[in-house]
Short mmCIF file of C-alpha atoms and ligand atoms in Angstrom, two decimals:
data_model
loop_
_atom_site.label_atom_id
_atom_site.label_comp_id
_atom_site.label_asym_id
_atom_site.label_seq_id
_atom_site.Cartn_x
_atom_site.Cartn_y
_atom_site.Cartn_z
CA MET A 1 -142.90 36.95 -139.78
CA THR A 2 -139.61 36.83 -141.42
CA MET A 3 -138.67 33.70 -143.61
CA LYS A 4 -136.16 32.51 -140.12
CA ALA A 5 -139.04 33.00 -137.90
CA LEU A 6 -141.91 30.80 -139.90
CA ALA A 7 -138.67 28.01 -140.73
CA LEU A 8 -137.71 27.87 -137.01
CA GLY A 9 -141.53 27.88 -136.07
CA LEU A 10 -141.78 24.81 -138.58
CA ALA A 11 -138.94 23.34 -137.18
CA GLY A 12 -140.38 23.65 -133.37
CA ALA A 13 -143.70 22.07 -134.74
CA ILE A 14 -141.91 19.07 -135.92
CA THR A 15 -140.14 18.40 -132.78
CA ILE A 16 -142.99 18.71 -131.02
CA SER A 17 -145.09 16.58 -132.78
CA LEU A 18 -142.28 14.02 -133.05
CA GLY A 19 -141.51 14.40 -129.60
CA ALA A 20 -145.23 13.76 -129.08
CA ALA A 21 -145.42 11.02 -131.27
CA ALA A 22 -142.48 8.70 -129.26
CA GLN A 23 -144.28 9.84 -125.92
CA THR A 24 -147.67 8.87 -126.99
CA TYR A 25 -146.57 5.90 -129.23
CA PRO A 26 -148.24 2.83 -129.37
CA ASN A 27 -151.85 4.84 -129.31
CA ARG A 28 -153.57 2.19 -132.11
CA PRO A 29 -153.09 -1.54 -132.56
CA ILE A 30 -150.31 -3.38 -134.06
CA THR A 31 -150.00 -5.92 -136.55
CA MET A 32 -147.79 -8.61 -136.20
CA VAL A 33 -147.27 -9.76 -139.67
CA VAL A 34 -146.44 -14.29 -139.27
CA PRO A 35 -145.33 -15.42 -142.80
CA PHE A 36 -147.00 -18.69 -142.31
CA ALA A 37 -151.06 -20.12 -141.65
CA ALA A 38 -152.33 -19.32 -138.26
CA GLY A 39 -152.67 -22.54 -136.15
CA GLY A 40 -148.84 -23.60 -136.84
CA PRO A 41 -145.93 -23.17 -134.17
CA THR A 42 -144.09 -19.44 -135.68
CA ASP A 43 -148.61 -18.60 -135.60
CA THR A 44 -148.35 -19.87 -132.00
CA VAL A 45 -144.91 -18.18 -130.90
CA ALA A 46 -146.09 -14.77 -132.14
CA ARG A 47 -149.79 -15.38 -129.99
CA LEU A 48 -147.91 -15.79 -127.00
CA ILE A 49 -145.16 -12.97 -127.14
CA GLY A 50 -148.19 -10.82 -128.98
CA GLN A 51 -150.63 -11.56 -125.82
CA SER A 52 -147.94 -10.18 -123.39
CA MET A 53 -146.84 -7.20 -125.46
CA THR A 54 -150.53 -6.31 -125.49
CA GLN A 55 -150.51 -5.53 -121.52
CA THR A 56 -146.38 -3.85 -121.73
CA LEU A 57 -147.74 -1.88 -124.60
CA GLY A 58 -151.86 -1.71 -123.32
CA GLN A 59 -152.37 -1.01 -127.09
CA GLN A 60 -153.46 -5.13 -129.30
CA VAL A 61 -151.25 -6.85 -131.00
CA VAL A 62 -152.81 -7.84 -133.76
CA ILE A 63 -151.41 -11.00 -135.52
CA GLU A 64 -151.88 -11.45 -139.21
CA ASN A 65 -150.67 -14.88 -141.30
CA VAL A 66 -149.67 -13.83 -144.88
CA GLY A 67 -148.73 -17.21 -145.77
CA GLY A 68 -147.30 -18.75 -148.58
CA ALA A 69 -143.44 -19.16 -150.68
CA GLY A 70 -141.12 -19.98 -147.15
CA GLY A 71 -142.45 -16.80 -145.53
CA THR A 72 -141.16 -14.42 -148.40
CA LEU A 73 -144.77 -13.14 -148.49
CA GLY A 74 -144.96 -11.86 -145.00
CA ALA A 75 -141.52 -10.93 -145.18
CA ALA A 76 -142.28 -8.49 -148.05
CA ARG A 77 -145.29 -7.10 -146.60
CA VAL A 78 -143.55 -6.03 -143.99
CA ALA A 79 -140.87 -4.68 -146.11
CA LYS A 80 -142.95 -2.45 -148.05
CA ALA A 81 -145.18 -1.35 -144.59
CA THR A 82 -145.06 2.63 -143.20
CA ALA A 83 -142.14 2.54 -140.49
CA ASP A 84 -144.05 3.81 -138.04
CA GLY A 85 -144.07 1.37 -135.63
CA TYR A 86 -147.29 -0.30 -136.15
CA THR A 87 -146.14 -3.13 -138.32
CA VAL A 88 -143.87 -5.83 -137.21
CA LEU A 89 -142.34 -9.14 -138.49
CA LEU A 90 -142.01 -12.43 -136.18
CA HIS A 91 -139.82 -14.18 -138.42
CA HIS A 92 -137.70 -17.60 -138.17
CA ILE A 93 -135.03 -18.63 -139.30
CA GLY A 94 -135.78 -18.95 -142.78
CA HIS A 95 -135.21 -15.54 -142.91
CA ALA A 96 -131.32 -15.74 -143.27
CA THR A 97 -131.77 -19.38 -145.92
CA SER A 98 -134.45 -17.49 -148.31
CA ALA A 99 -131.44 -15.06 -148.65
CA THR A 100 -129.50 -18.07 -150.07
CA LEU A 101 -132.22 -20.21 -151.43
CA TYR A 102 -133.89 -17.55 -153.63
CA ARG A 103 -132.38 -15.91 -156.74
CA LYS A 104 -133.90 -12.77 -156.09
CA LEU A 105 -136.45 -11.85 -153.19
CA PRO A 106 -138.12 -8.73 -153.19
CA TYR A 107 -136.39 -7.00 -150.38
CA ASP A 108 -132.80 -6.94 -148.93
CA THR A 109 -132.98 -9.51 -145.81
CA ILE A 110 -131.04 -6.66 -144.09
CA GLY A 111 -131.32 -3.54 -145.74
CA ASP A 112 -135.25 -3.45 -145.12
CA PHE A 113 -136.02 -4.57 -141.71
CA GLU A 114 -135.24 -2.39 -138.40
CA PRO A 115 -134.20 -5.89 -135.68
CA ILE A 116 -135.91 -5.90 -132.62
CA GLY A 117 -134.79 -8.92 -131.02
CA LEU A 118 -134.19 -12.73 -131.02
CA VAL A 119 -137.17 -14.69 -129.41
CA THR A 120 -136.79 -17.92 -128.80
CA ASP A 121 -134.73 -21.09 -130.10
CA VAL A 122 -137.04 -24.29 -131.25
CA PRO A 123 -135.68 -27.29 -132.11
CA MET A 124 -137.63 -30.03 -135.20
CA THR A 125 -139.06 -33.37 -134.42
CA ILE A 126 -138.83 -35.65 -137.39
CA ILE A 127 -142.02 -36.84 -138.14
CA ALA A 128 -144.59 -39.34 -139.72
CA LYS A 129 -148.14 -39.81 -140.35
CA LYS A 130 -149.08 -42.83 -138.01
CA ASP A 131 -149.22 -45.76 -140.12
CA LEU A 132 -146.19 -45.29 -142.19
CA PRO A 133 -144.49 -48.60 -141.36
CA PRO A 134 -140.59 -47.67 -139.98
CA ASN A 135 -140.73 -47.62 -136.60
CA ASN A 136 -137.51 -45.63 -136.23
CA PHE A 137 -135.23 -43.41 -137.66
CA GLN A 138 -133.51 -46.16 -139.21
CA GLU A 139 -136.48 -48.06 -140.67
CA LEU A 140 -137.99 -44.39 -141.67
CA VAL A 141 -134.83 -43.66 -143.68
CA ALA A 142 -134.48 -47.33 -145.35
CA PHE A 143 -137.96 -46.65 -145.95
CA MET A 144 -137.42 -43.18 -147.77
CA LYS A 145 -135.11 -44.71 -149.85
CA ALA A 146 -136.57 -47.92 -150.98
CA ASN A 147 -140.44 -45.84 -151.62
CA ARG A 148 -138.85 -42.73 -153.47
CA ASP A 149 -141.41 -42.45 -155.82
CA LYS A 150 -143.98 -42.91 -153.33
CA VAL A 151 -143.20 -40.57 -150.52
CA SER A 152 -144.45 -37.29 -149.85
CA LEU A 153 -142.70 -34.82 -147.50
CA ALA A 154 -144.61 -31.65 -146.19
CA ASN A 155 -142.97 -28.19 -146.24
CA ALA A 156 -144.34 -24.59 -145.82
CA GLY A 157 -142.17 -23.41 -148.96
CA VAL A 158 -138.66 -23.03 -149.97
CA GLY A 159 -136.81 -21.03 -147.28
CA ALA A 160 -139.43 -22.22 -144.52
CA ALA A 161 -137.52 -24.42 -141.50
CA SER A 162 -139.47 -27.53 -142.55
CA HIS A 163 -138.06 -26.96 -145.96
CA LEU A 164 -134.26 -26.47 -144.82
CA CYS A 165 -134.70 -29.73 -142.46
CA GLY A 166 -136.32 -31.26 -144.96
CA MET A 167 -133.13 -30.35 -147.31
CA LEU A 168 -130.78 -31.69 -144.95
CA PHE A 169 -132.45 -34.95 -144.38
CA GLN A 170 -132.81 -35.73 -148.45
CA SER A 171 -129.24 -34.48 -148.64
CA ALA A 172 -127.72 -36.80 -145.99
CA ILE A 173 -129.58 -39.89 -147.27
CA GLN A 174 -129.30 -38.86 -151.24
CA THR A 175 -132.67 -39.07 -151.40
CA VAL A 176 -135.69 -36.58 -153.52
CA VAL A 177 -138.42 -37.61 -152.69
CA THR A 178 -141.82 -35.96 -153.11
CA THR A 179 -142.19 -32.47 -151.58
CA VAL A 180 -146.01 -31.04 -150.81
CA PRO A 181 -145.34 -27.67 -149.99
CA TYR A 182 -148.34 -26.15 -148.06
CA ARG A 183 -148.73 -21.98 -146.39
CA GLY A 184 -147.46 -23.38 -143.11
CA THR A 185 -146.74 -26.35 -141.61
CA GLY A 186 -150.30 -26.11 -139.51
CA PRO A 187 -152.42 -27.33 -142.36
CA ALA A 188 -149.70 -29.59 -143.20
CA MET A 189 -149.72 -31.08 -139.77
CA ASN A 190 -154.04 -31.88 -140.47
CA ASP A 191 -152.59 -33.42 -143.81
CA LEU A 192 -150.65 -35.12 -141.88
CA THR A 193 -153.19 -36.40 -138.79
CA GLY A 194 -155.29 -37.20 -141.76
CA GLY A 195 -152.77 -39.15 -143.96
CA HIS A 196 -152.73 -37.35 -146.78
CA VAL A 197 -149.28 -36.66 -146.55
CA ASP A 198 -146.41 -39.26 -145.17
CA VAL A 199 -143.64 -37.18 -143.42
CA MET A 200 -142.73 -33.70 -142.19
CA CYS A 201 -139.99 -31.51 -140.24
CA ASP A 202 -141.43 -29.39 -137.72
CA GLN A 203 -140.78 -27.09 -134.72
CA THR A 204 -142.00 -28.97 -131.44
CA THR A 205 -143.90 -25.82 -130.89
CA ASN A 206 -146.46 -27.51 -133.44
CA THR A 207 -145.92 -31.36 -133.24
CA THR A 208 -144.85 -31.92 -128.88
CA GLY A 209 -149.14 -32.27 -128.37
CA GLN A 210 -149.48 -34.29 -131.45
CA ILE A 211 -146.43 -36.68 -130.93
CA THR A 212 -147.40 -36.86 -126.99
CA ALA A 213 -151.40 -37.95 -127.89
CA GLY A 214 -149.87 -40.54 -130.69
CA ALA A 215 -151.24 -38.58 -133.54
CA VAL A 216 -148.24 -38.68 -135.53
CA LYS A 217 -145.46 -40.71 -135.43
CA ALA A 218 -141.64 -39.07 -134.16
CA TYR A 219 -138.04 -40.30 -135.11
CA ALA A 220 -135.95 -37.95 -133.75
CA VAL A 221 -135.23 -34.35 -132.54
CA THR A 222 -132.92 -31.65 -134.19
CA ALA A 223 -131.30 -31.25 -130.50
CA PRO A 224 -128.32 -31.79 -129.00
CA ALA A 225 -129.95 -32.73 -126.21
CA ARG A 226 -132.61 -34.99 -125.74
CA LEU A 227 -135.64 -32.51 -124.68
CA SER A 228 -137.66 -32.80 -121.32
CA THR A 229 -141.10 -33.13 -122.31
CA LEU A 230 -139.84 -35.56 -125.03
CA PRO A 231 -137.55 -37.83 -123.29
CA ASN A 232 -138.14 -40.84 -125.88
CA LEU A 233 -137.26 -39.12 -128.67
CA PRO A 234 -133.51 -39.91 -129.91
CA THR A 235 -130.96 -36.71 -131.02
CA VAL A 236 -130.78 -36.65 -134.76
CA GLY A 237 -126.78 -36.86 -133.33
CA GLU A 238 -127.87 -40.81 -131.44
CA ALA A 239 -129.43 -41.73 -134.72
CA GLY A 240 -126.01 -41.29 -136.53
CA MET A 241 -127.04 -38.02 -138.18
CA PRO A 242 -125.65 -35.08 -136.64
CA GLN A 243 -125.65 -32.63 -139.76
CA LEU A 244 -129.54 -32.78 -139.41
CA GLU A 245 -129.17 -30.16 -136.06
CA VAL A 246 -131.24 -27.03 -136.57
CA ALA A 247 -132.34 -24.60 -134.36
CA VAL A 248 -135.45 -22.34 -135.47
CA TRP A 249 -134.39 -19.57 -134.26
CA HIS A 250 -137.04 -16.45 -133.95
CA GLY A 251 -136.88 -12.48 -134.39
CA LEU A 252 -138.83 -9.81 -134.11
CA TYR A 253 -138.39 -7.45 -137.20
CA ALA A 254 -140.03 -3.85 -138.38
CA PRO A 255 -139.85 -2.00 -141.32
CA LYS A 256 -136.32 0.15 -142.25
CA GLY A 257 -136.57 3.84 -140.93
CA THR A 258 -138.85 2.96 -138.17
CA PRO A 259 -138.25 5.79 -135.20
CA LYS A 260 -135.86 4.03 -132.36
CA PRO A 261 -137.95 5.24 -129.40
CA ALA A 262 -140.31 2.97 -131.12
CA ILE A 263 -137.84 0.37 -131.33
CA ASP A 264 -136.78 0.88 -127.82
CA ARG A 265 -140.26 0.13 -126.40
CA LEU A 266 -141.16 -2.68 -128.47
CA THR A 267 -137.83 -4.62 -127.84
CA ALA A 268 -138.90 -3.34 -124.01
CA ALA A 269 -142.21 -5.17 -124.44
CA LEU A 270 -140.76 -8.62 -125.98
CA GLN A 271 -138.55 -8.62 -122.93
CA ALA A 272 -140.95 -8.25 -121.03
CA ALA A 273 -142.70 -11.22 -122.73
CA LEU A 274 -139.91 -12.95 -122.76
CA GLN A 275 -139.83 -13.03 -118.45
CA ASP A 276 -143.99 -13.27 -119.01
CA ALA A 277 -144.42 -16.82 -116.65
CA THR A 278 -147.51 -17.34 -118.75
CA VAL A 279 -145.34 -17.25 -121.74
CA LYS A 280 -142.26 -18.83 -119.47
CA ALA A 281 -144.64 -22.05 -119.03
CA ARG A 282 -146.53 -22.25 -122.19
CA PHE A 283 -143.02 -22.21 -124.10
CA ALA A 284 -141.57 -24.47 -121.74
CA ASP A 285 -144.80 -27.63 -122.30
CA LEU A 286 -143.79 -26.86 -126.27
CA GLY A 287 -140.61 -27.94 -125.55
CA THR A 288 -138.62 -23.96 -125.96
CA GLU A 289 -137.33 -21.49 -123.57
CA PRO A 290 -137.52 -17.89 -124.19
CA VAL A 291 -133.54 -16.45 -125.19
CA ALA A 292 -131.44 -14.58 -122.51
CA LEU A 293 -132.71 -10.94 -122.19
CA ALA A 294 -129.28 -9.99 -123.70
CA ARG A 295 -130.26 -11.94 -126.77
CA ALA A 296 -133.47 -9.88 -127.14
CA THR A 297 -131.91 -6.98 -128.34
CA PRO A 298 -131.33 -5.40 -132.09
CA ASP A 299 -127.64 -5.45 -131.81
CA ALA A 300 -128.24 -9.53 -131.08
CA LEU A 301 -130.75 -10.18 -133.97
CA ARG A 302 -128.60 -8.09 -136.22
CA ALA A 303 -125.36 -9.99 -135.44
CA HIS A 304 -127.23 -13.60 -135.45
CA LEU A 305 -129.08 -13.11 -138.57
CA THR A 306 -125.65 -11.73 -140.04
CA ALA A 307 -124.24 -15.05 -138.96
CA GLU A 308 -127.20 -17.28 -140.16
CA ILE A 309 -127.26 -16.27 -143.51
CA ASP A 310 -123.14 -17.06 -143.94
CA ARG A 311 -123.21 -19.99 -142.01
CA TRP A 312 -126.18 -21.64 -144.07
CA ALA A 313 -125.18 -20.50 -147.20
CA PRO A 314 -122.05 -22.74 -148.29
CA ILE A 315 -124.43 -25.24 -146.79
CA ILE A 316 -127.44 -24.76 -148.96
CA LYS A 317 -125.40 -24.43 -152.15
CA ALA A 318 -123.84 -27.39 -151.51
CA ALA A 319 -126.90 -29.15 -150.99
CA GLY A 320 -127.55 -28.79 -154.96
CA GLU A 321 -130.95 -30.61 -155.88
CA TYR A 322 -132.11 -31.15 -152.90
CA ALA A 323 -132.22 -26.84 -152.00
CA ASP A 324 -135.15 -27.11 -154.70
N1 LIG B 1 -142.88 -24.62 -139.31
C1 LIG B 1 -143.24 -23.91 -140.24
C2 LIG B 1 -142.01 -23.93 -140.85
O1 LIG B 1 -141.79 -24.93 -142.02
C3 LIG B 1 -143.62 -22.64 -140.27
C4 LIG B 1 -144.87 -22.57 -139.57
O2 LIG B 1 -146.12 -22.49 -140.37
O3 LIG B 1 -144.87 -21.71 -138.46
O4 LIG B 1 -141.13 -22.37 -141.36
#
């Protein structure tokens, strides 16, 4: 066999094996990294769509919780994973805000990931342990200002959505309280209901049940309009602080270089999950809904991530000391 024939043969073999891999993808479980602790709101969204994607893909989507450092440890784990379609990241708005909050991240927020699609936009609620004295938002503000040395504010670390909301809140009331970071707001919620920490901002995907059960006090929702699931809860706009409005958008990513056929299958499975009646019903119970399918695409997520990095950078810089 001549060298040329050998080379052609090799090229043919490579093409065939890549084609076969694309056709058989996925042929083993897929790891979906959640950059926060189990039992929290990001974890809840991941498990709901993961279950549906498991059915569509015919392979188990296994959730791996890599909490800590506001979601940046989990994002780093995926940025460095093999780009073969078997590791994905379910992250939220923190993927955009951490780009400004951290002097140096161990990954490139845009360059190290392949976007798969947007998932859902979840509002946050401002809540407290149930025996904290204030009974409405104005009283909460006055209480925090008067007790700045005593009040503790839980969050999931610098870069988390709870951090962003807490930063906006402290900046709006020009008051720094003591921040208590957790690996996720799942464990933080345990401490809040246990009365070990005072105040927290967290997604409705974690707080709706606790608010409805009276396990925590709720003061406001960070949405532009009241939620049908929590109709008595005023919006931050009604409470006089529209600058606290924030939608915690969630996106699904793979490591940079993941083959396009795998990205396409993952996008299709995500879109199927967002149309799954069970997912829709659970999302609705938790005060949210799937994004429109046109947003559950790589292009829409790429554009949104870039726009959100640009949108939050000046706000975070202006918040100065409240951003620590
Ligand atoms: N809600 C959390 C946050 O503050 C994360 C989580 O535990 O899901 O970003």
